[in-house]
Amino acid sequence: MTEPERAWHRQAFIPASRTASRTESAPPAPGAPEPPIYRELAATWAAEGRTLPGRPDREWTAVITRPCWPA
């Protein structure tokens, strides 16, 4: 079997032109302070008993701890 003219070759690095668009939309670093609007929203959701990102979800925990088959 002959090798195709345009064979696939592993690229050793990712060109900067392909990584530029990804770094612009990257989330802030974990140690970065949260924007004030997010803090207010998180406080409102916590007061209403809603699930917050990065915190345990009581409803999900209840669902996954139930037996899958009725006893």
PDB file of N, CA and C in Angstrom:
ATOM      1  N   MET A   1       0.849  -1.172   0.000  1.00  0.00           N
ATOM      2  CA  MET A   1       0.000   0.000   0.000  1.00  0.00           C
ATOM      3  C   MET A   1       0.895   1.235   0.000  1.00  0.00           C
ATOM      4  N   THR A   2       0.601   2.170  -0.854  1.00  0.00           N
ATOM      5  CA  THR A   2       1.426   3.375  -0.940  1.00  0.00           C
ATOM      6  C   THR A   2       0.963   4.415   0.067  1.00  0.00           C
ATOM      7  N   GLU A   3       1.879   5.263   0.489  1.00  0.00           N
ATOM      8  CA  GLU A   3       1.564   6.301   1.460  1.00  0.00           C
ATOM      9  C   GLU A   3       0.919   7.482   0.734  1.00  0.00           C
ATOM     10  N   PRO A   4      -0.148   8.038   1.292  1.00  0.00           N
ATOM     11  CA  PRO A   4      -0.791   9.169   0.630  1.00  0.00           C
ATOM     12  C   PRO A   4       0.152  10.366   0.540  1.00  0.00           C
ATOM     13  N   GLU A   5      -0.139  11.247  -0.415  1.00  0.00           N
ATOM     14  CA  GLU A   5       0.717  12.408  -0.621  1.00  0.00           C
ATOM     15  C   GLU A   5       0.719  13.327   0.588  1.00  0.00           C
ATOM     16  N   ARG A   6      -0.416  13.512   1.193  1.00  0.00           N
ATOM     17  CA  ARG A   6      -0.529  14.438   2.325  1.00  0.00           C
ATOM     18  C   ARG A   6      -0.742  13.627   3.603  1.00  0.00           C
ATOM     19  N   ALA A   7       0.266  12.959   4.033  1.00  0.00           N
ATOM     20  CA  ALA A   7       0.165  12.133   5.237  1.00  0.00           C
ATOM     21  C   ALA A   7       0.065  13.013   6.482  1.00  0.00           C
ATOM     22  N   TRP A   8      -0.574  12.476   7.498  1.00  0.00           N
ATOM     23  CA  TRP A   8      -0.726  13.188   8.766  1.00  0.00           C
ATOM     24  C   TRP A   8       0.589  13.132   9.516  1.00  0.00           C
ATOM     25  N   HIS A   9       1.000  14.270  10.076  1.00  0.00           N
ATOM     26  CA  HIS A   9       2.217  14.332  10.875  1.00  0.00           C
ATOM     27  C   HIS A   9       1.904  15.000  12.194  1.00  0.00           C
ATOM     28  N   ARG A  10       2.468  14.470  13.280  1.00  0.00           N
ATOM     29  CA  ARG A  10       2.270  15.059  14.593  1.00  0.00           C
ATOM     30  C   ARG A  10       2.929  16.428  14.644  1.00  0.00           C
ATOM     31  N   GLN A  11       2.206  17.397  15.199  1.00  0.00           N
ATOM     32  CA  GLN A  11       2.745  18.738  15.330  1.00  0.00           C
ATOM     33  C   GLN A  11       3.326  18.871  16.733  1.00  0.00           C
ATOM     34  N   ALA A  12       4.569  19.288  16.846  1.00  0.00           N
ATOM     35  CA  ALA A  12       5.272  19.326  18.121  1.00  0.00           C
ATOM     36  C   ALA A  12       4.779  20.449  19.028  1.00  0.00           C
ATOM     37  N   PHE A  13       4.218  21.484  18.484  1.00  0.00           N
ATOM     38  CA  PHE A  13       3.767  22.605  19.298  1.00  0.00           C
ATOM     39  C   PHE A  13       2.496  23.187  18.695  1.00  0.00           C
ATOM     40  N   ILE A  14       1.784  23.968  19.469  1.00  0.00           N
ATOM     41  CA  ILE A  14       0.587  24.646  18.981  1.00  0.00           C
ATOM     42  C   ILE A  14       0.979  26.078  18.658  1.00  0.00           C
ATOM     43  N   PRO A  15       0.741  26.521  17.439  1.00  0.00           N
ATOM     44  CA  PRO A  15       1.114  27.884  17.073  1.00  0.00           C
ATOM     45  C   PRO A  15       0.369  28.915  17.917  1.00  0.00           C
ATOM     46  N   ALA A  16       0.997  30.050  18.154  1.00  0.00           N
ATOM     47  CA  ALA A  16       0.395  31.112  18.960  1.00  0.00           C
ATOM     48  C   ALA A  16      -0.917  31.581  18.358  1.00  0.00           C
ATOM     49  N   SER A  17      -1.054  31.526  17.043  1.00  0.00           N
ATOM     50  CA  SER A  17      -2.291  31.978  16.404  1.00  0.00           C
ATOM     51  C   SER A  17      -3.489  31.113  16.807  1.00  0.00           C
ATOM     52  N   ARG A  18      -3.259  29.866  17.170  1.00  0.00           N
ATOM     53  CA  ARG A  18      -4.362  28.992  17.561  1.00  0.00           C
ATOM     54  C   ARG A  18      -4.679  29.079  19.046  1.00  0.00           C
ATOM     55  N   THR A  19      -3.739  29.523  19.844  1.00  0.00           N
ATOM     56  CA  THR A  19      -3.979  29.609  21.285  1.00  0.00           C
ATOM     57  C   THR A  19      -4.467  30.981  21.713  1.00  0.00           C
ATOM     58  N   ALA A  20      -4.342  32.004  20.877  1.00  0.00           N
ATOM     59  CA  ALA A  20      -4.725  33.366  21.256  1.00  0.00           C
ATOM     60  C   ALA A  20      -6.208  33.458  21.571  1.00  0.00           C
ATOM     61  N   SER A  21      -7.061  32.827  20.772  1.00  0.00           N
ATOM     62  CA  SER A  21      -8.504  32.933  21.004  1.00  0.00           C
ATOM     63  C   SER A  21      -8.923  32.176  22.266  1.00  0.00           C
ATOM     64  N   ARG A  22      -8.200  31.142  22.639  1.00  0.00           N
ATOM     65  CA  ARG A  22      -8.551  30.377  23.836  1.00  0.00           C
ATOM     66  C   ARG A  22      -8.192  31.120  25.116  1.00  0.00           C
ATOM     67  N   THR A  23      -7.104  31.856  25.108  1.00  0.00           N
ATOM     68  CA  THR A  23      -6.679  32.534  26.328  1.00  0.00           C
ATOM     69  C   THR A  23      -7.554  33.740  26.630  1.00  0.00           C
ATOM     70  N   GLU A  24      -8.176  34.339  25.624  1.00  0.00           N
ATOM     71  CA  GLU A  24      -9.027  35.498  25.854  1.00  0.00           C
ATOM     72  C   GLU A  24     -10.292  35.118  26.614  1.00  0.00           C
ATOM     73  N   SER A  25     -10.838  33.940  26.366  1.00  0.00           N
ATOM     74  CA  SER A  25     -12.087  33.547  27.006  1.00  0.00           C
ATOM     75  C   SER A  25     -11.868  32.635  28.214  1.00  0.00           C
ATOM     76  N   ALA A  26     -10.639  32.501  28.652  1.00  0.00           N
ATOM     77  CA  ALA A  26     -10.337  31.628  29.790  1.00  0.00           C
ATOM     78  C   ALA A  26     -10.921  32.223  31.071  1.00  0.00           C
ATOM     79  N   PRO A  27     -11.413  31.376  31.981  1.00  0.00           N
ATOM     80  CA  PRO A  27     -11.944  31.889  33.246  1.00  0.00           C
ATOM     81  C   PRO A  27     -10.824  32.472  34.106  1.00  0.00           C
ATOM     82  N   PRO A  28     -11.178  33.331  35.045  1.00  0.00           N
ATOM     83  CA  PRO A  28     -10.140  33.907  35.899  1.00  0.00           C
ATOM     84  C   PRO A  28      -9.468  32.839  36.755  1.00  0.00           C
ATOM     85  N   ALA A  29      -8.280  33.135  37.214  1.00  0.00           N
ATOM     86  CA  ALA A  29      -7.527  32.202  38.042  1.00  0.00           C
ATOM     87  C   ALA A  29      -8.299  31.910  39.333  1.00  0.00           C
ATOM     88  N   PRO A  30      -8.130  30.712  39.935  1.00  0.00           N
ATOM     89  CA  PRO A  30      -8.876  30.360  41.139  1.00  0.00           C
ATOM     90  C   PRO A  30      -8.684  31.328  42.301  1.00  0.00           C
ATOM     91  N   GLY A  31      -7.523  31.955  42.420  1.00  0.00           N
ATOM     92  CA  GLY A  31      -7.264  32.867  43.525  1.00  0.00           C
ATOM     93  C   GLY A  31      -7.732  34.289  43.253  1.00  0.00           C
ATOM     94  N   ALA A  32      -8.245  34.540  42.040  1.00  0.00           N
ATOM     95  CA  ALA A  32      -8.673  35.894  41.684  1.00  0.00           C
ATOM     96  C   ALA A  32      -9.951  36.256  42.438  1.00  0.00           C
ATOM     97  N   PRO A  33     -10.097  37.523  42.856  1.00  0.00           N
ATOM     98  CA  PRO A  33     -11.316  37.930  43.553  1.00  0.00           C
ATOM     99  C   PRO A  33     -12.522  37.878  42.623  1.00  0.00           C
ATOM    100  N   GLU A  34     -13.666  37.530  43.177  1.00  0.00           N
ATOM    101  CA  GLU A  34     -14.885  37.439  42.378  1.00  0.00           C
ATOM    102  C   GLU A  34     -15.441  38.835  42.131  1.00  0.00           C
ATOM    103  N   PRO A  35     -16.070  39.043  40.983  1.00  0.00           N
ATOM    104  CA  PRO A  35     -16.699  40.334  40.724  1.00  0.00           C
ATOM    105  C   PRO A  35     -17.839  40.576  41.718  1.00  0.00           C
ATOM    106  N   PRO A  36     -18.112  41.827  42.077  1.00  0.00           N
ATOM    107  CA  PRO A  36     -19.167  42.117  43.061  1.00  0.00           C
ATOM    108  C   PRO A  36     -20.527  41.568  42.662  1.00  0.00           C
ATOM    109  N   ILE A  37     -20.856  41.598  41.366  1.00  0.00           N
ATOM    110  CA  ILE A  37     -22.177  41.111  40.952  1.00  0.00           C
ATOM    111  C   ILE A  37     -22.301  39.609  41.237  1.00  0.00           C
ATOM    112  N   TYR A  38     -21.199  38.871  41.077  1.00  0.00           N
ATOM    113  CA  TYR A  38     -21.256  37.441  41.361  1.00  0.00           C
ATOM    114  C   TYR A  38     -21.438  37.198  42.852  1.00  0.00           C
ATOM    115  N   ARG A  39     -20.755  37.973  43.684  1.00  0.00           N
ATOM    116  CA  ARG A  39     -20.914  37.806  45.132  1.00  0.00           C
ATOM    117  C   ARG A  39     -22.354  38.059  45.556  1.00  0.00           C
ATOM    118  N   GLU A  40     -22.977  39.094  44.987  1.00  0.00           N
ATOM    119  CA  GLU A  40     -24.370  39.402  45.322  1.00  0.00           C
ATOM    120  C   GLU A  40     -25.302  38.289  44.854  1.00  0.00           C
ATOM    121  N   LEU A  41     -25.074  37.781  43.657  1.00  0.00           N
ATOM    122  CA  LEU A  41     -25.900  36.698  43.132  1.00  0.00           C
ATOM    123  C   LEU A  41     -25.740  35.438  43.975  1.00  0.00           C
ATOM    124  N   ALA A  42     -24.508  35.114  44.342  1.00  0.00           N
ATOM    125  CA  ALA A  42     -24.267  33.928  45.165  1.00  0.00           C
ATOM    126  C   ALA A  42     -24.931  34.075  46.526  1.00  0.00           C
ATOM    127  N   ALA A  43     -24.891  35.261  47.115  1.00  0.00           N
ATOM    128  CA  ALA A  43     -25.535  35.476  48.411  1.00  0.00           C
ATOM    129  C   ALA A  43     -27.055  35.335  48.286  1.00  0.00           C
ATOM    130  N   THR A  44     -27.624  35.850  47.197  1.00  0.00           N
ATOM    131  CA  THR A  44     -29.070  35.724  46.978  1.00  0.00           C
ATOM    132  C   THR A  44     -29.464  34.270  46.812  1.00  0.00           C
ATOM    133  N   TRP A  45     -28.709  33.529  45.987  1.00  0.00           N
ATOM    134  CA  TRP A  45     -29.024  32.118  45.778  1.00  0.00           C
ATOM    135  C   TRP A  45     -28.868  31.316  47.069  1.00  0.00           C
ATOM    136  N   ALA A  46     -27.849  31.598  47.849  1.00  0.00           N
ATOM    137  CA  ALA A  46     -27.647  30.882  49.106  1.00  0.00           C
ATOM    138  C   ALA A  46     -28.814  31.155  50.060  1.00  0.00           C
ATOM    139  N   ALA A  47     -29.303  32.393  50.093  1.00  0.00           N
ATOM    140  CA  ALA A  47     -30.434  32.730  50.958  1.00  0.00           C
ATOM    141  C   ALA A  47     -31.699  31.989  50.527  1.00  0.00           C
ATOM    142  N   GLU A  48     -31.831  31.719  49.224  1.00  0.00           N
ATOM    143  CA  GLU A  48     -32.999  30.992  48.711  1.00  0.00           C
ATOM    144  C   GLU A  48     -32.825  29.482  48.778  1.00  0.00           C
ATOM    145  N   GLY A  49     -31.662  29.017  49.224  1.00  0.00           N
ATOM    146  CA  GLY A  49     -31.413  27.575  49.323  1.00  0.00           C
ATOM    147  C   GLY A  49     -31.042  26.932  48.004  1.00  0.00           C
ATOM    148  N   ARG A  50     -30.624  27.707  47.031  1.00  0.00           N
ATOM    149  CA  ARG A  50     -30.252  27.165  45.732  1.00  0.00           C
ATOM    150  C   ARG A  50     -28.831  26.602  45.764  1.00  0.00           C
ATOM    151  N   THR A  51     -28.516  25.791  44.755  1.00  0.00           N
ATOM    152  CA  THR A  51     -27.184  25.223  44.635  1.00  0.00           C
ATOM    153  C   THR A  51     -26.239  26.266  44.061  1.00  0.00           C
ATOM    154  N   LEU A  52     -25.037  26.326  44.608  1.00  0.00           N
ATOM    155  CA  LEU A  52     -24.027  27.263  44.135  1.00  0.00           C
ATOM    156  C   LEU A  52     -22.862  26.508  43.522  1.00  0.00           C
ATOM    157  N   PRO A  53     -22.219  27.084  42.514  1.00  0.00           N
ATOM    158  CA  PRO A  53     -21.063  26.423  41.911  1.00  0.00           C
ATOM    159  C   PRO A  53     -19.963  26.196  42.941  1.00  0.00           C
ATOM    160  N   GLY A  54     -19.397  25.002  42.920  1.00  0.00           N
ATOM    161  CA  GLY A  54     -18.308  24.688  43.821  1.00  0.00           C
ATOM    162  C   GLY A  54     -18.743  24.267  45.210  1.00  0.00           C
ATOM    163  N   ARG A  55     -20.040  24.190  45.446  1.00  0.00           N
ATOM    164  CA  ARG A  55     -20.540  23.766  46.759  1.00  0.00           C
ATOM    165  C   ARG A  55     -21.399  22.521  46.586  1.00  0.00           C
ATOM    166  N   PRO A  56     -21.495  21.676  47.615  1.00  0.00           N
ATOM    167  CA  PRO A  56     -22.267  20.444  47.489  1.00  0.00           C
ATOM    168  C   PRO A  56     -23.749  20.727  47.214  1.00  0.00           C
ATOM    169  N   ASP A  57     -24.367  19.853  46.437  1.00  0.00           N
ATOM    170  CA  ASP A  57     -25.778  19.969  46.083  1.00  0.00           C
ATOM    171  C   ASP A  57     -26.556  18.936  46.895  1.00  0.00           C
ATOM    172  N   ARG A  58     -27.408  19.401  47.801  1.00  0.00           N
ATOM    173  CA  ARG A  58     -28.161  18.484  48.676  1.00  0.00           C
ATOM    174  C   ARG A  58     -29.087  17.577  47.876  1.00  0.00           C
ATOM    175  N   GLU A  59     -29.767  18.113  46.863  1.00  0.00           N
ATOM    176  CA  GLU A  59     -30.696  17.291  46.081  1.00  0.00           C
ATOM    177  C   GLU A  59     -29.954  16.187  45.327  1.00  0.00           C
ATOM    178  N   TRP A  60     -28.837  16.526  44.701  1.00  0.00           N
ATOM    179  CA  TRP A  60     -28.078  15.530  43.957  1.00  0.00           C
ATOM    180  C   TRP A  60     -27.545  14.460  44.889  1.00  0.00           C
ATOM    181  N   THR A  61     -27.066  14.842  46.047  1.00  0.00           N
ATOM    182  CA  THR A  61     -26.566  13.875  47.017  1.00  0.00           C
ATOM    183  C   THR A  61     -27.679  12.927  47.439  1.00  0.00           C
ATOM    184  N   ALA A  62     -28.890  13.458  47.648  1.00  0.00           N
ATOM    185  CA  ALA A  62     -30.016  12.613  48.025  1.00  0.00           C
ATOM    186  C   ALA A  62     -30.370  11.634  46.912  1.00  0.00           C
ATOM    187  N   VAL A  63     -30.315  12.074  45.670  1.00  0.00           N
ATOM    188  CA  VAL A  63     -30.648  11.211  44.548  1.00  0.00           C
ATOM    189  C   VAL A  63     -29.636  10.080  44.382  1.00  0.00           C
ATOM    190  N   ILE A  64     -28.354  10.390  44.485  1.00  0.00           N
ATOM    191  CA  ILE A  64     -27.351   9.356  44.228  1.00  0.00           C
ATOM    192  C   ILE A  64     -27.152   8.415  45.410  1.00  0.00           C
ATOM    193  N   THR A  65     -27.630   8.771  46.594  1.00  0.00           N
ATOM    194  CA  THR A  65     -27.488   7.857  47.740  1.00  0.00           C
ATOM    195  C   THR A  65     -28.661   6.898  47.876  1.00  0.00           C
ATOM    196  N   ARG A  66     -29.739   7.141  47.125  1.00  0.00           N
ATOM    197  CA  ARG A  66     -30.859   6.190  47.162  1.00  0.00           C
ATOM    198  C   ARG A  66     -30.493   4.903  46.433  1.00  0.00           C
ATOM    199  N   PRO A  67     -31.047   3.774  46.902  1.00  0.00           N
ATOM    200  CA  PRO A  67     -30.794   2.517  46.169  1.00  0.00           C
ATOM    201  C   PRO A  67     -31.455   2.574  44.795  1.00  0.00           C
ATOM    202  N   CYS A  68     -30.815   1.979  43.793  1.00  0.00           N
ATOM    203  CA  CYS A  68     -31.360   2.032  42.426  1.00  0.00           C
ATOM    204  C   CYS A  68     -32.548   1.081  42.235  1.00  0.00           C
ATOM    205  N   TRP A  69     -32.668   0.044  43.074  1.00  0.00           N
ATOM    206  CA  TRP A  69     -33.783  -0.892  42.983  1.00  0.00           C
ATOM    207  C   TRP A  69     -34.605  -0.808  44.257  1.00  0.00           C
ATOM    208  N   PRO A  70     -35.904  -0.830  44.129  1.00  0.00           N
ATOM    209  CA  PRO A  70     -36.749  -0.816  45.331  1.00  0.00           C
ATOM    210  C   PRO A  70     -36.513  -2.054  46.194  1.00  0.00           C
ATOM    211  N   ALA A  71     -36.602  -1.878  47.476  1.00  0.00           N
ATOM    212  CA  ALA A  71     -36.366  -3.003  48.384  1.00  0.00           C
ATOM    213  C   ALA A  71     -37.581  -3.878  48.509  1.00  0.00           C
TER     214      ALA A  71
END
